[in-house]
mmCIF file of C-alpha atoms in Angstrom:
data_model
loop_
_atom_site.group_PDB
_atom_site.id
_atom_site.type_symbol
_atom_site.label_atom_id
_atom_site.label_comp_id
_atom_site.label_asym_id
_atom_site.label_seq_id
_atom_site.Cartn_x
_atom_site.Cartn_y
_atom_site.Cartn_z
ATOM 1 C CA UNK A 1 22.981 26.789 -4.877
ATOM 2 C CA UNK A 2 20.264 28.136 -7.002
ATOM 3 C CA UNK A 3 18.581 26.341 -9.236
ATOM 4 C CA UNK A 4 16.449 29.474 -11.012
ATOM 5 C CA UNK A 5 17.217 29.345 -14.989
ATOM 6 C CA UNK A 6 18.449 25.326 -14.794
ATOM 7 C CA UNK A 7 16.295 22.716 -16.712
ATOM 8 C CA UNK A 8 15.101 21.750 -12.885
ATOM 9 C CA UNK A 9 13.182 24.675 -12.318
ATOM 10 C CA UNK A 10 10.270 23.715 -10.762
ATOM 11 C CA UNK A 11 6.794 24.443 -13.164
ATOM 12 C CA UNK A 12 3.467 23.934 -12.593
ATOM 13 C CA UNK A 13 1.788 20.117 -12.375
ATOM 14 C CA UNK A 14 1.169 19.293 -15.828
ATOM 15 C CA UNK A 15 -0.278 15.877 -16.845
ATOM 16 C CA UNK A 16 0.499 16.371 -20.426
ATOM 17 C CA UNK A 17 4.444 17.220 -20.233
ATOM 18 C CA UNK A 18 6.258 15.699 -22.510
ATOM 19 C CA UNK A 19 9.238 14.197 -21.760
ATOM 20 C CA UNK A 20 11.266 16.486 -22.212
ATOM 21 C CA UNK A 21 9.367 18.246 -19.726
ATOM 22 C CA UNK A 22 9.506 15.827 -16.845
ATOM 23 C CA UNK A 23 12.412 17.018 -15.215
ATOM 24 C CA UNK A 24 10.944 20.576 -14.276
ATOM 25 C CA UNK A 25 7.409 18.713 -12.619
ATOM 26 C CA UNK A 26 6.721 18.305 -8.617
ATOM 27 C CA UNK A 27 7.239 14.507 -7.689
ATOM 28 C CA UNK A 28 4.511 14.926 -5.425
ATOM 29 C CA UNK A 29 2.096 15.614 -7.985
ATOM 30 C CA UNK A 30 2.696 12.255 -9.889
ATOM 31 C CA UNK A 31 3.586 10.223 -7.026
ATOM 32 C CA UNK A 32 0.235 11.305 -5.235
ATOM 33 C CA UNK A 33 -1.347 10.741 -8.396
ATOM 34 C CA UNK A 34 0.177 7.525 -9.055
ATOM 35 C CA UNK A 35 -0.439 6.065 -5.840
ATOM 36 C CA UNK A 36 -4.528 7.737 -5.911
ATOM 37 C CA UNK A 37 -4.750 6.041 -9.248
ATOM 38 C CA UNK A 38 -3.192 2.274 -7.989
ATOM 39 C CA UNK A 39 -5.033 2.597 -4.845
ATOM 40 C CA UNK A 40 -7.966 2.977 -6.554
ATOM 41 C CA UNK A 41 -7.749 0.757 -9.051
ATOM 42 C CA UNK A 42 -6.782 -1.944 -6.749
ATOM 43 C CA UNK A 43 -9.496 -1.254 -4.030
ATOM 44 C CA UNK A 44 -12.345 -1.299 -7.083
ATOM 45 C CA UNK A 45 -10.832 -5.088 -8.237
ATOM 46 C CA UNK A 46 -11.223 -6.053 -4.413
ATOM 47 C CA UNK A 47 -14.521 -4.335 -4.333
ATOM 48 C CA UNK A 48 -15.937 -6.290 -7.228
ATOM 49 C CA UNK A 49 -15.033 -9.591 -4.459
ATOM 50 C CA UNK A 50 -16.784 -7.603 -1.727
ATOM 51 C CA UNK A 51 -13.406 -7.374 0.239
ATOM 52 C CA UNK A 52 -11.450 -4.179 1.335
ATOM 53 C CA UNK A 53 -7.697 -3.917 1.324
ATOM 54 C CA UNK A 54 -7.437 -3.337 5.064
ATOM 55 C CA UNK A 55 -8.868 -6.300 5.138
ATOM 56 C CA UNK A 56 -6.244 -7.927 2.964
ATOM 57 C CA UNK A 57 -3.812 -6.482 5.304
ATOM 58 C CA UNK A 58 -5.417 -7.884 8.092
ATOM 59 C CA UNK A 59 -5.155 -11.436 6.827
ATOM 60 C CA UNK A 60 -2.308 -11.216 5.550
ATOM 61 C CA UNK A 61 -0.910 -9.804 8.706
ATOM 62 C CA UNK A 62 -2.710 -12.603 11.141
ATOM 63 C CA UNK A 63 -1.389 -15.168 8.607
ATOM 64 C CA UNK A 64 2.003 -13.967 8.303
ATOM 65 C CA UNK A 65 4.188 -13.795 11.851
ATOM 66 C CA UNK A 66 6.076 -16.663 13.833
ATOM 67 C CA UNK A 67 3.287 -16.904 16.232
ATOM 68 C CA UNK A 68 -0.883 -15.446 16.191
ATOM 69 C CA UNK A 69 -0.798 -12.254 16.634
ATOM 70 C CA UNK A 70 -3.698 -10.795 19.578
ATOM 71 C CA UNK A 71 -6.024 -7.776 17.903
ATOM 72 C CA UNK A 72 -4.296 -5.166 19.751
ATOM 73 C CA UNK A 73 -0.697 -6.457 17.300
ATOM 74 C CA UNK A 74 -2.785 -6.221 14.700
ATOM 75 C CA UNK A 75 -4.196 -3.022 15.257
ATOM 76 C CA UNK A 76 -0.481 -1.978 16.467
ATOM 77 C CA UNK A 77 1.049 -2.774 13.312
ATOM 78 C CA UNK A 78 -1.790 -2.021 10.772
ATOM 79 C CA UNK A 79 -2.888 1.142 11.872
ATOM 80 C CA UNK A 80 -0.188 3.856 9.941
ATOM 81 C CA UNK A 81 -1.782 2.070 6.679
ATOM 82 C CA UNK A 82 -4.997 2.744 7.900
ATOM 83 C CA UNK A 83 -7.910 5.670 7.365
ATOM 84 C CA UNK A 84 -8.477 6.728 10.781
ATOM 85 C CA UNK A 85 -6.956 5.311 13.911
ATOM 86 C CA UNK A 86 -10.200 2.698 14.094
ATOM 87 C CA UNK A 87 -10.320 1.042 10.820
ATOM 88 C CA UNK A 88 -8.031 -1.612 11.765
ATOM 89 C CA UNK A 89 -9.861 -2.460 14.995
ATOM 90 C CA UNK A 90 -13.544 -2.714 12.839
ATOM 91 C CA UNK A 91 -11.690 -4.472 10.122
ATOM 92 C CA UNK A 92 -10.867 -7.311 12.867
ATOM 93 C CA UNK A 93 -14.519 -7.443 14.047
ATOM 94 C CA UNK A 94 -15.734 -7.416 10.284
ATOM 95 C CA UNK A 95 -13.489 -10.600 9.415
ATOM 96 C CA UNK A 96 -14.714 -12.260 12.973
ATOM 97 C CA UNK A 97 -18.523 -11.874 11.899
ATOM 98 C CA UNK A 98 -17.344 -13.257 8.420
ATOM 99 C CA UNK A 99 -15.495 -16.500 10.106
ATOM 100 C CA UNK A 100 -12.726 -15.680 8.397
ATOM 101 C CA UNK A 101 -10.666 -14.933 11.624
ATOM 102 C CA UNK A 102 -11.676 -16.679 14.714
ATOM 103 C CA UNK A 103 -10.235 -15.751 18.717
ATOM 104 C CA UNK A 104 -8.681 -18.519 20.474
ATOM 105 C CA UNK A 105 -8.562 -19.309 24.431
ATOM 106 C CA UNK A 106 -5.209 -16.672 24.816
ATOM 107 C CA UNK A 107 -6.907 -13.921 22.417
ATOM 108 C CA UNK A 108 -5.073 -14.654 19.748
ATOM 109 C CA UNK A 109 -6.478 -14.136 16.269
ATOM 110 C CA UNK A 110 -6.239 -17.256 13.386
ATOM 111 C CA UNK A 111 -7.343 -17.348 10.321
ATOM 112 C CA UNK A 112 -9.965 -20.208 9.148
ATOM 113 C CA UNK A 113 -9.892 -22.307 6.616
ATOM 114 C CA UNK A 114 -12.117 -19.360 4.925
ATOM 115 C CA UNK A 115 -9.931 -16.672 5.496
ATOM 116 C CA UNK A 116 -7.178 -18.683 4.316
ATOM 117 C CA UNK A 117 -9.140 -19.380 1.008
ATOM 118 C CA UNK A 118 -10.156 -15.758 1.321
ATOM 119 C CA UNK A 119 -5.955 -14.518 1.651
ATOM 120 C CA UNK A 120 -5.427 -16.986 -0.954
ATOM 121 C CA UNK A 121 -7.860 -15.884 -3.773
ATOM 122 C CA UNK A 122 -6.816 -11.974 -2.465
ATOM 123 C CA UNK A 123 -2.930 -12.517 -3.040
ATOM 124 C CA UNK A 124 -3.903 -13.595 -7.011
ATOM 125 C CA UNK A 125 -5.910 -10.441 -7.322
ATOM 126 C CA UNK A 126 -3.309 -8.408 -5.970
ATOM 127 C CA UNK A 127 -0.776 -10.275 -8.561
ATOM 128 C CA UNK A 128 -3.413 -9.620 -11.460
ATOM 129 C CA UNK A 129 -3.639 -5.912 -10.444
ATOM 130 C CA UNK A 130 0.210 -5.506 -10.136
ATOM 131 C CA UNK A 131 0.557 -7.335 -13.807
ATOM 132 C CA UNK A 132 -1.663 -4.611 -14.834
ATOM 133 C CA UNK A 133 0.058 -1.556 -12.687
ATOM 134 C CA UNK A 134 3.455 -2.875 -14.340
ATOM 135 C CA UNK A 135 2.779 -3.590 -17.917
ATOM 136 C CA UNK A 136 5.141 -2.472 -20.344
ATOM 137 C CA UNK A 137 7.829 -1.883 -16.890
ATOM 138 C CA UNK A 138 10.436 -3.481 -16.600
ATOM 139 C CA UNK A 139 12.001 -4.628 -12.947
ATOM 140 C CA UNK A 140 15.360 -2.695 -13.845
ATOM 141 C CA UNK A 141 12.884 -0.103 -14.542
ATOM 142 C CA UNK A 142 10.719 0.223 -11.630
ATOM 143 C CA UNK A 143 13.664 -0.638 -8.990
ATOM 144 C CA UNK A 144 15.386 2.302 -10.609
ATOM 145 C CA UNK A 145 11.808 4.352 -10.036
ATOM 146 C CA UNK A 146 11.756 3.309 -6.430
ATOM 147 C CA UNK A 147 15.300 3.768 -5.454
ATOM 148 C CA UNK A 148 15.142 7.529 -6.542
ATOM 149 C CA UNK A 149 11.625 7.830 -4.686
ATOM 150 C CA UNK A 150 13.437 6.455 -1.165
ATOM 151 C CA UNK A 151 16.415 9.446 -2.435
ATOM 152 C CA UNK A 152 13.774 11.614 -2.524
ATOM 153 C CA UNK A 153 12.351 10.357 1.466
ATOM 154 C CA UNK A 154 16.170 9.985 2.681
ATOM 155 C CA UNK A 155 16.828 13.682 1.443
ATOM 156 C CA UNK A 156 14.039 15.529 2.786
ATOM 157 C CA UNK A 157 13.928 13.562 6.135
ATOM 158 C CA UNK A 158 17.799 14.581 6.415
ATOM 159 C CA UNK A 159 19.078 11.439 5.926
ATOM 160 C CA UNK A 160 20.715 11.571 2.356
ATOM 161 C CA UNK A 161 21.277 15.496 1.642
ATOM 162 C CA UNK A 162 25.001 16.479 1.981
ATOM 163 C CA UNK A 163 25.032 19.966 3.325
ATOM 164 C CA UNK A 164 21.481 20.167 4.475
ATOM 165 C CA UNK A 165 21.557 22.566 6.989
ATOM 166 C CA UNK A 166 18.217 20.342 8.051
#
């Protein structure tokens, strides 16, 4: 089915379309730009604190499973999110030399009492930030947002498109 001549035509990237407009611009043009701009905007807040966000990951990832995780789990699990396939490994070693993770006898990592306070104050930035991301949004709003972004991922990976011959 052809879509040339429908209001879905696809047109050139356009930051000031109006809304009537929308329907006709690449997704991946504002969902890259969306998630530049959040990423951003959330890595300068953590900056200002002289964290990173892998290194929010990290704790959060040491603090967060049924038992201490050993770096190589961390690195493991972390590492897709990541810049480059060591970021995750110097992020570890960064939050060692801080004391905010320490080793134990078995190589597993823990967080101190530090890098708890550190996760702590980190998960109300993050909650400030996303206050800020979401103003004027409503949850019906941005579920609806999200559900028609994983669409988008289900349809091009094959997994949603009726008659794909993909």
């Amino acid at each position: 089915m052809s879509l040339i001549g429908n209001a879905t035509d696809q047109a050139p990237a356009n930051p000031a379309a109006t809304d009537d407009m929308l329907a006709t611009q690449p997704v991946g043009y504002w969902s890259g730009l969306a998630h530049a701009t959040v990423t951003r905007h959330l890595r300068d807040a953590m900056a200002r604190i002289d964290v990173t966000q892998p290194q929010y990951w990290v704790l959060n990832r040491v603090n967060g499973g049924p038992a201490a995780p050993s770096r190589e789990e961390v690195v493991a699990s972390l590492s897709h999110l990541a810049d480059g396939p060591h970021e995750i490994a110097r992020v570890v070693d960064q939050l060692l030399h801080r004391e905010w993770l320490r080793i134990d006898d078995g190589q597993r990592l823990h967080l101190t009492d530090a890098g708890e306070a550190a996760r702590a104050r980190l998960r109300e930035l993050a909650i400030e930030v996303r206050a800020v991301v979401h103003q004027g949004i409503s949850d019906e709003e941005y579920v609806a947002a999200l559900k028609v972004l994983r669409k988008m991922v289900a349809n091009v990976e094959g997994d949603g498109a009726p008659g794909s011959p993909f």
